[in-house]
Short mmCIF file of C-alpha atoms and ligand atoms in Angstrom, two decimals:
data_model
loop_
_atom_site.label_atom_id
_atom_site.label_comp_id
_atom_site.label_asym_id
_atom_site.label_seq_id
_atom_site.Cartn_x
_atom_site.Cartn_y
_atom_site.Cartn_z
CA UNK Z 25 110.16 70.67 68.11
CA UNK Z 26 109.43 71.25 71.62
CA UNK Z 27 111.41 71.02 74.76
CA UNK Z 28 111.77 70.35 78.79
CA UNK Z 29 112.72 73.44 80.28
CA UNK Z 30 114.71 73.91 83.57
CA UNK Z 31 114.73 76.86 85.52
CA UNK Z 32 116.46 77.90 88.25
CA UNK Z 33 118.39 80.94 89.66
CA UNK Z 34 121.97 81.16 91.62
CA UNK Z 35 120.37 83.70 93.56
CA UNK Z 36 118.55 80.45 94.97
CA UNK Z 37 121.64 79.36 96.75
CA UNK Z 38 121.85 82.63 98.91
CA UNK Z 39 118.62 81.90 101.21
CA UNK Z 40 120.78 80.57 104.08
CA UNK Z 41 119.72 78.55 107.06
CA UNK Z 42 121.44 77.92 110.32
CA UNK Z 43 123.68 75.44 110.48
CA UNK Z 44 122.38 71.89 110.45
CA UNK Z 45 118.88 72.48 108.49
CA UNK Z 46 118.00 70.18 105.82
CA UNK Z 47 116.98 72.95 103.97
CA UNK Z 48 120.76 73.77 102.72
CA UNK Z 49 121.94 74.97 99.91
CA UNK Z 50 123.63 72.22 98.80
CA UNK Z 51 120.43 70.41 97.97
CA UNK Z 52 120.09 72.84 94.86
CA UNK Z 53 123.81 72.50 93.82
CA UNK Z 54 122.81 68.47 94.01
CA UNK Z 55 119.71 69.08 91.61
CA UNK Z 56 122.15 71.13 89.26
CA UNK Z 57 124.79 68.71 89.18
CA UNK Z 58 122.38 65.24 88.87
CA UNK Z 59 120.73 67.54 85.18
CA UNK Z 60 124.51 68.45 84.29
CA UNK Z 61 124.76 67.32 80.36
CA UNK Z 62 120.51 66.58 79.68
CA UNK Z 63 119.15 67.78 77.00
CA UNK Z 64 117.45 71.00 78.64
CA UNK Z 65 116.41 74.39 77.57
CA UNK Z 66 118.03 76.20 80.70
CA UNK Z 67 116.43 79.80 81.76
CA UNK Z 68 116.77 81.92 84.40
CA UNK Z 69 113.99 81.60 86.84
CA UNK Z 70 112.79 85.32 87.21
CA UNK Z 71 112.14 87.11 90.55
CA UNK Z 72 107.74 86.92 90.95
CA UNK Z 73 106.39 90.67 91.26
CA UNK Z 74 104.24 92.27 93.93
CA UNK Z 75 101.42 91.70 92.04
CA UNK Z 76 102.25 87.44 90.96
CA UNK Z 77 102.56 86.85 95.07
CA UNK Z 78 99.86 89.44 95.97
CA UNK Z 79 97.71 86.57 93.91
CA UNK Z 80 97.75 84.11 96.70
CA UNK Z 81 99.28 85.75 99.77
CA UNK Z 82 97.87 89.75 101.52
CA UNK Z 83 100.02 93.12 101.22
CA UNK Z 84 100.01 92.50 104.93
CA UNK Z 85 101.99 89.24 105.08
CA UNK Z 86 104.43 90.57 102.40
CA UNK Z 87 105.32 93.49 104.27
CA UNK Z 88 105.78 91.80 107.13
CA UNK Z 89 108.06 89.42 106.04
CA UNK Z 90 109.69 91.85 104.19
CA UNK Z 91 110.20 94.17 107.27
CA UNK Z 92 111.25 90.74 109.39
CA UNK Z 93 114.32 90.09 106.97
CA UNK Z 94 117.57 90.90 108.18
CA UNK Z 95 120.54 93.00 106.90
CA UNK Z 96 122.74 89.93 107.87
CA UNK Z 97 122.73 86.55 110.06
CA UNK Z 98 119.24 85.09 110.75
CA UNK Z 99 115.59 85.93 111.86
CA UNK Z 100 113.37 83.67 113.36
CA UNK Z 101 109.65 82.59 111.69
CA UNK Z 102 109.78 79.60 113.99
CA UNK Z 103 111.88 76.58 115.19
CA UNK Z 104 112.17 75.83 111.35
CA UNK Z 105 111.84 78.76 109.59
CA UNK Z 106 114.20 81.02 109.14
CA UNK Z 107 115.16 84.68 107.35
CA UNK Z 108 118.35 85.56 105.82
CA UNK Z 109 119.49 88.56 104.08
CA UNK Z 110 118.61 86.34 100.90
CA UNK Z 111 115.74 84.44 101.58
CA UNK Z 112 112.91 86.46 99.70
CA UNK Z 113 115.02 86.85 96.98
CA UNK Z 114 115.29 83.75 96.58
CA UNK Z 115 111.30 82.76 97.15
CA UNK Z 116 110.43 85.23 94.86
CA UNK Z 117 112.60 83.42 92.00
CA UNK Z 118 110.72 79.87 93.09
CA UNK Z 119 107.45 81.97 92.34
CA UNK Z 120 108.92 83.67 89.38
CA UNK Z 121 110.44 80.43 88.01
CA UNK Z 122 107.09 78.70 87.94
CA UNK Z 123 105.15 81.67 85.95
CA UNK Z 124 107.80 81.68 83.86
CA UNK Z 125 107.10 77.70 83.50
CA UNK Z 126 103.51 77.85 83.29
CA UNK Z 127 103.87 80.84 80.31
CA UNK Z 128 106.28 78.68 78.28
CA UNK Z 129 104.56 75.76 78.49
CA UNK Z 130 101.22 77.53 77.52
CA UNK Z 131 102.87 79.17 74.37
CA UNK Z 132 104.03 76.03 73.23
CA UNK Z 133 108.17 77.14 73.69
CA UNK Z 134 107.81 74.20 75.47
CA UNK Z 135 106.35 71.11 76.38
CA UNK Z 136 106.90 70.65 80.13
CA UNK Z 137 108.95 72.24 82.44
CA UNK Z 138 111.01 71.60 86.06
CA UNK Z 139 111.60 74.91 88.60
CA UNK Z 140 114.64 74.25 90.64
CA UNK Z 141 114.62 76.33 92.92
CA UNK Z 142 114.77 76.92 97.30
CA UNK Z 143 113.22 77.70 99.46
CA UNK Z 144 110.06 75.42 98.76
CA UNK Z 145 106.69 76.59 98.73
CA UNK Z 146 103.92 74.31 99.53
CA UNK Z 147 103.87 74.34 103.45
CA UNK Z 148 103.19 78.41 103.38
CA UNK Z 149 99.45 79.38 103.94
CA UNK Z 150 98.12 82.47 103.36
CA UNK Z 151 99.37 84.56 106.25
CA UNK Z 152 102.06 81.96 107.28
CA UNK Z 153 104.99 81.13 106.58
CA UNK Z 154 106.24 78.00 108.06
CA UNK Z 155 107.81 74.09 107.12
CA UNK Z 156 110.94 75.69 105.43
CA UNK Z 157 108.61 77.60 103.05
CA UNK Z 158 107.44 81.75 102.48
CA UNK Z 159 105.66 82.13 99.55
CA UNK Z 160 102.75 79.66 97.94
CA UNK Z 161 104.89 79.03 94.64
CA UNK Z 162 103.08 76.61 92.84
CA UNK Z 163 99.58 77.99 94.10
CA UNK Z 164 100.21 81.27 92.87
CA UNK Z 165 101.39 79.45 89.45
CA UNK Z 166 97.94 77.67 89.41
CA UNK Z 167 96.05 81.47 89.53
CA UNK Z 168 98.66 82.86 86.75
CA UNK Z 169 97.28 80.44 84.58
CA UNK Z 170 93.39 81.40 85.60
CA UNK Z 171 94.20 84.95 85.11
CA UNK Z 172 97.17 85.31 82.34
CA UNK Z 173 95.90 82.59 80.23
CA UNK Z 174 92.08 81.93 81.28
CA UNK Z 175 92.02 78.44 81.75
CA UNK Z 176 89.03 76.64 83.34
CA UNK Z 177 90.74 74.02 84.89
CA UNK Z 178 94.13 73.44 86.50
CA UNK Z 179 95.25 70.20 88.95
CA UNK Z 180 98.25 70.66 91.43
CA UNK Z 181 99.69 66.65 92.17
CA UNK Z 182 101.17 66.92 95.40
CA UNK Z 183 103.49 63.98 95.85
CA UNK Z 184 105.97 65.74 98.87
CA UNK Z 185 106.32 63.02 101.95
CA UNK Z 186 104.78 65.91 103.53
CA UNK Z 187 101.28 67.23 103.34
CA UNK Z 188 100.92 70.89 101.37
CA UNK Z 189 98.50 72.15 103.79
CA UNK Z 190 100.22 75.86 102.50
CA UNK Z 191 99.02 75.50 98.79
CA UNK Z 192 95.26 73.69 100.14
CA UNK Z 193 94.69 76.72 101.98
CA UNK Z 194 95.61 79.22 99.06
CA UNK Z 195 93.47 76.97 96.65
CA UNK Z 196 90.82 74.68 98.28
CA UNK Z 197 88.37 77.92 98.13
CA UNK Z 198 89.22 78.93 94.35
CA UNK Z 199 86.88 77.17 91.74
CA UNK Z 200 88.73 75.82 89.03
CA UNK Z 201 92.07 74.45 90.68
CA UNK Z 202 92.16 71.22 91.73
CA UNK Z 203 94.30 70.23 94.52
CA UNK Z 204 95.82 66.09 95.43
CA UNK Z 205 98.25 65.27 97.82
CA UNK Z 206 99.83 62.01 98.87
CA UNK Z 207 101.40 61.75 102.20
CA UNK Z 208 102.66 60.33 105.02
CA UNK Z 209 100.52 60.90 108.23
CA UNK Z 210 101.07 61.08 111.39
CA UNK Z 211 103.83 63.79 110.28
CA UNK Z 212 104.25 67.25 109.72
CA UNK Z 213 102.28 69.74 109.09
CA UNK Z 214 99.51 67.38 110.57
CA UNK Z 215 96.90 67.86 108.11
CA UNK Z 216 95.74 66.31 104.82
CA UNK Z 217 92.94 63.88 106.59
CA UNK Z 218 90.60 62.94 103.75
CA UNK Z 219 88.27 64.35 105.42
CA UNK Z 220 89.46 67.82 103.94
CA UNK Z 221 87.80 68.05 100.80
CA UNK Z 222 87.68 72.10 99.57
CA UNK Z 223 84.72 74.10 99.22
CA UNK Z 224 83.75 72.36 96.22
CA UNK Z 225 85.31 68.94 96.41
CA UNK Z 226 88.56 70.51 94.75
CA UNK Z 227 90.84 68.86 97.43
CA UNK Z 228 91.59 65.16 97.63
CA UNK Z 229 94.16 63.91 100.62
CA UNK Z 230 95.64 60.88 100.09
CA UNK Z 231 97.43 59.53 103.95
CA UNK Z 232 99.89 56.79 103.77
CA UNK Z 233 101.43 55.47 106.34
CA UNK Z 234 104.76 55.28 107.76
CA UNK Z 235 106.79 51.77 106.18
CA UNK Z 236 103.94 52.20 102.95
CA UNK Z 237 106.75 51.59 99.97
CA UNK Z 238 105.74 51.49 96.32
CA UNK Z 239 102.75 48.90 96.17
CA UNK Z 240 100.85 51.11 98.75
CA UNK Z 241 102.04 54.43 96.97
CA UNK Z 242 101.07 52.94 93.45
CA UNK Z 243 97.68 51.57 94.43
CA UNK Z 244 96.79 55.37 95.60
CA UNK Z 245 97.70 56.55 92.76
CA UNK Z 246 95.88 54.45 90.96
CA UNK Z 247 92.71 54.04 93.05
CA UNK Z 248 92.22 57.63 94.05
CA UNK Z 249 94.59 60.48 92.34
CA UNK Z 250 94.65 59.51 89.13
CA UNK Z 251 91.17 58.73 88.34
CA UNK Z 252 90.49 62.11 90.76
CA UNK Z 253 92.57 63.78 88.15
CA UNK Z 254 91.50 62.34 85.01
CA UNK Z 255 87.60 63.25 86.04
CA UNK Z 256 88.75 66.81 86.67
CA UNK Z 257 90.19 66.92 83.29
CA UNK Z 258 92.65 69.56 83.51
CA UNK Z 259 94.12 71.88 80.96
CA UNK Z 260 97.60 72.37 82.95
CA UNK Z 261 99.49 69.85 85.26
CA UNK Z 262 100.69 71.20 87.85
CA UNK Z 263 103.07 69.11 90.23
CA UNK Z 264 105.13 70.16 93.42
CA UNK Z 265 107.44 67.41 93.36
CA UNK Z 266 109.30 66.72 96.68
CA UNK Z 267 111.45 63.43 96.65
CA UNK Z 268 111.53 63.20 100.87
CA UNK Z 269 109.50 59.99 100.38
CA UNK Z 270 112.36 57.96 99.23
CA UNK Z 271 113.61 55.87 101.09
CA UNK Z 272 116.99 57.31 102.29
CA UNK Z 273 115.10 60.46 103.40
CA UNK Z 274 115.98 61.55 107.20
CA UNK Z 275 112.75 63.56 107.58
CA UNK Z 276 109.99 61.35 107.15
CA UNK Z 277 109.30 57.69 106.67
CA UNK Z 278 108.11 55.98 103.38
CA UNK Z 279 109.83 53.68 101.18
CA UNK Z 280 109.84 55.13 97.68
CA UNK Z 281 113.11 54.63 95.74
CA UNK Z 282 113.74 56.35 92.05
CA UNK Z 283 111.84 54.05 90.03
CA UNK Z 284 108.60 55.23 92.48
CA UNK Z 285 108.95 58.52 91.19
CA UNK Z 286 109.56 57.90 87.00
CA UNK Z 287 106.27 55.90 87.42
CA UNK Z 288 104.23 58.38 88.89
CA UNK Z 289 105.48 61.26 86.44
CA UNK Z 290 104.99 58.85 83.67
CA UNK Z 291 101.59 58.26 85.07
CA UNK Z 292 101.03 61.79 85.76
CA UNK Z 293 102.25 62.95 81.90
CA UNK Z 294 100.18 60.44 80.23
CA UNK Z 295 96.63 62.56 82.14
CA UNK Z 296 98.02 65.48 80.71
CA UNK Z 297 98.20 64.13 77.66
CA UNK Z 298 94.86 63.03 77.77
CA UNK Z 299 93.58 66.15 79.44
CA UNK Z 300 96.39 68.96 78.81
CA UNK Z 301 98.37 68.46 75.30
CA UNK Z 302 100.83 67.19 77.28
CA UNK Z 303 101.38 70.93 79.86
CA UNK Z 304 103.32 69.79 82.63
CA UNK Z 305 105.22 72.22 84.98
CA UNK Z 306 106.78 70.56 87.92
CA UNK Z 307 107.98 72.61 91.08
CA UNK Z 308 110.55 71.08 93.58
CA UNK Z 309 109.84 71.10 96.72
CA UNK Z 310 111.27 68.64 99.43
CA UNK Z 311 114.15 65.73 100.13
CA UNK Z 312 116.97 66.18 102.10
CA UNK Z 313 119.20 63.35 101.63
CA UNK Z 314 121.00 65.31 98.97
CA UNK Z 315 122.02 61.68 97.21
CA UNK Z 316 118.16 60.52 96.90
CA UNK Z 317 117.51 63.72 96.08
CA UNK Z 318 119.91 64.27 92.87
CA UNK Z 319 118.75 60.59 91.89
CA UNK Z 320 114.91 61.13 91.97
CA UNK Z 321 115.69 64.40 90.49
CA UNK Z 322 116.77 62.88 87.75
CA UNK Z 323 114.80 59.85 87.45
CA UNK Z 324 111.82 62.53 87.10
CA UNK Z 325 113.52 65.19 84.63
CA UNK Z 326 114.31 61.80 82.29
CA UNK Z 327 110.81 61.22 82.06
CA UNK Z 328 109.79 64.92 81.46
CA UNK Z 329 111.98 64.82 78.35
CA UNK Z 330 111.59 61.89 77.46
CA UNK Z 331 107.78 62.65 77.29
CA UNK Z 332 108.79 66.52 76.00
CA UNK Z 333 110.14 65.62 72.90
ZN1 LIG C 429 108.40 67.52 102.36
#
């Protein structure tokens, strides 16, 4: 009998942000509430160690980060990026929530696996944090999974509006991970040009464009990342699943809606079927109208279990 399991951490809700951001608090409590009553095994997404970060990011950047973070109010990264008394606390728990994924997924406790959790990750490179993000979550998930449990080949999907130029740069040098994105460009962070390909043709960058709804989103997903993903064959799914391509989103411009994103995890679950027995861990990331959000959340979570059971 196996399971969808959801993890996430309270201790999430205490990296604050100045007034305004998108990146609130609320947009967790949203998540919660939209998976209230669904049939999930619900853990505790655990704090990452020295070592589990130390994976992807130097002892240099953790220190500093760790000396930057205040006692109490704020500390600026940049313009967007901001330290509170509880911010790597709570980073540490979106790291720690997807090892925790990836290890119950690979021991079969169960069959795929959503980490709700903020701040996101996929925006921060090696020695830079930056885009509302700190720590590489779903990157340093990807070389758990190398080291921990010795697989040859794992895929990160990459469906955030935005591109994850953080987790390229931690993987698009490793052999073995595959990294796919589909985004909107011109937009932040600025890269993801297809022209960015990895040191061993590990990366694929996907651009839409701003107004592209779902006919332009599906036919790149069906002309480029899928059959990318189902060449690469890999024996873990990994997906950082942002919903800021819907529609209602105030940060970027696409037209997704829910049904956009059940298609594309159904699409995405049956590769790792094919590739995977069925290992799925999926990693939220952006959207920031927190009523898209809990929607698309949801819409995505039904078709994990759905496909878990
Ligand atoms: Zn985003």
């Amino acid at each position: 009998m196996m399971t969808t399991a959801l993890l996430s951490h309270a201790d999430c809700l205490d990296h604050e942000v100045p007034r305004d951001h998108p990146e609130r608090p609320g947009r967790l409590r949203a998540v919660l509430r939209a998976l209230e009553g669904r049939d999930l095994l619900r853990l505790d997404a655990p704090q990452a160690d020295d070592a589990a970060i130390l994976r992807v990011h130097p002892q240099a950047y953790l220190d500093a980060l760790t000396t930057a973070a205040p006692g109490e109010g704020f500390a600026a990264i940049d313009g967007d990026t901001w330290l509170s008394p509880g911010t790597l606390n709570a980073a540490r728990r979106g790291v720690g929530g997807a090892i925790r994924a990836v290890d119950l997924v690979m021991d079969g406790t169960a069959q795929n696996a959503f980490v709700a959790t903020r701040p996101p990750g996929h925006h921060a490179e090696r020695s830079t944090a930056m885009g509302f993000c700190y720590f590489g979550s779903v990157a340093a998930a990807a070389r758990h999974a190398q080291d921990h449990h010795g697989l040859a080949r794992v895929a990160i999907v990459d469906f955030d509006v935005h591109h994850g130029n953080g987790t390229q740069d931690l993987v698009q040098d490793v052999p073995g991970i595959a990294f796919l994105s589909v985004h909107q460009m011109p937009l932040f962070p600025g890269t993801g040009d297809p022209s960015e390909r990895g040191a061993f043709g590990n990366v694929v960058n996907v651009p839409l464009q701003a107004g592209d709804g779902s006919a332009a989103f599906r036919a790149v997903m069906e002309r480029a990342i899928l059959p990318a993903l189902d060449a690469f064959a890999p024996e873990l799914l990994l997906i950082s699943a942002g919903f800021d391509a819907h529609r209602d989103d105030p940060l970027a411009s696409l037209d997704l809606d829910e049904d956009d994103f059940a298609w594309v995890t159904e699409k995405l679950c049956d590769l790792a079927d094919a590739h995977a027995q069925g290992r799925v861990v999926s990693c939220l990331e952006g959207g920031y109208s927190l009523r898209a959000l809990a929607n698309s959340v949801a819409a995505h979570v039904d078709v994990l279990i759905a496909r878990g059971k």
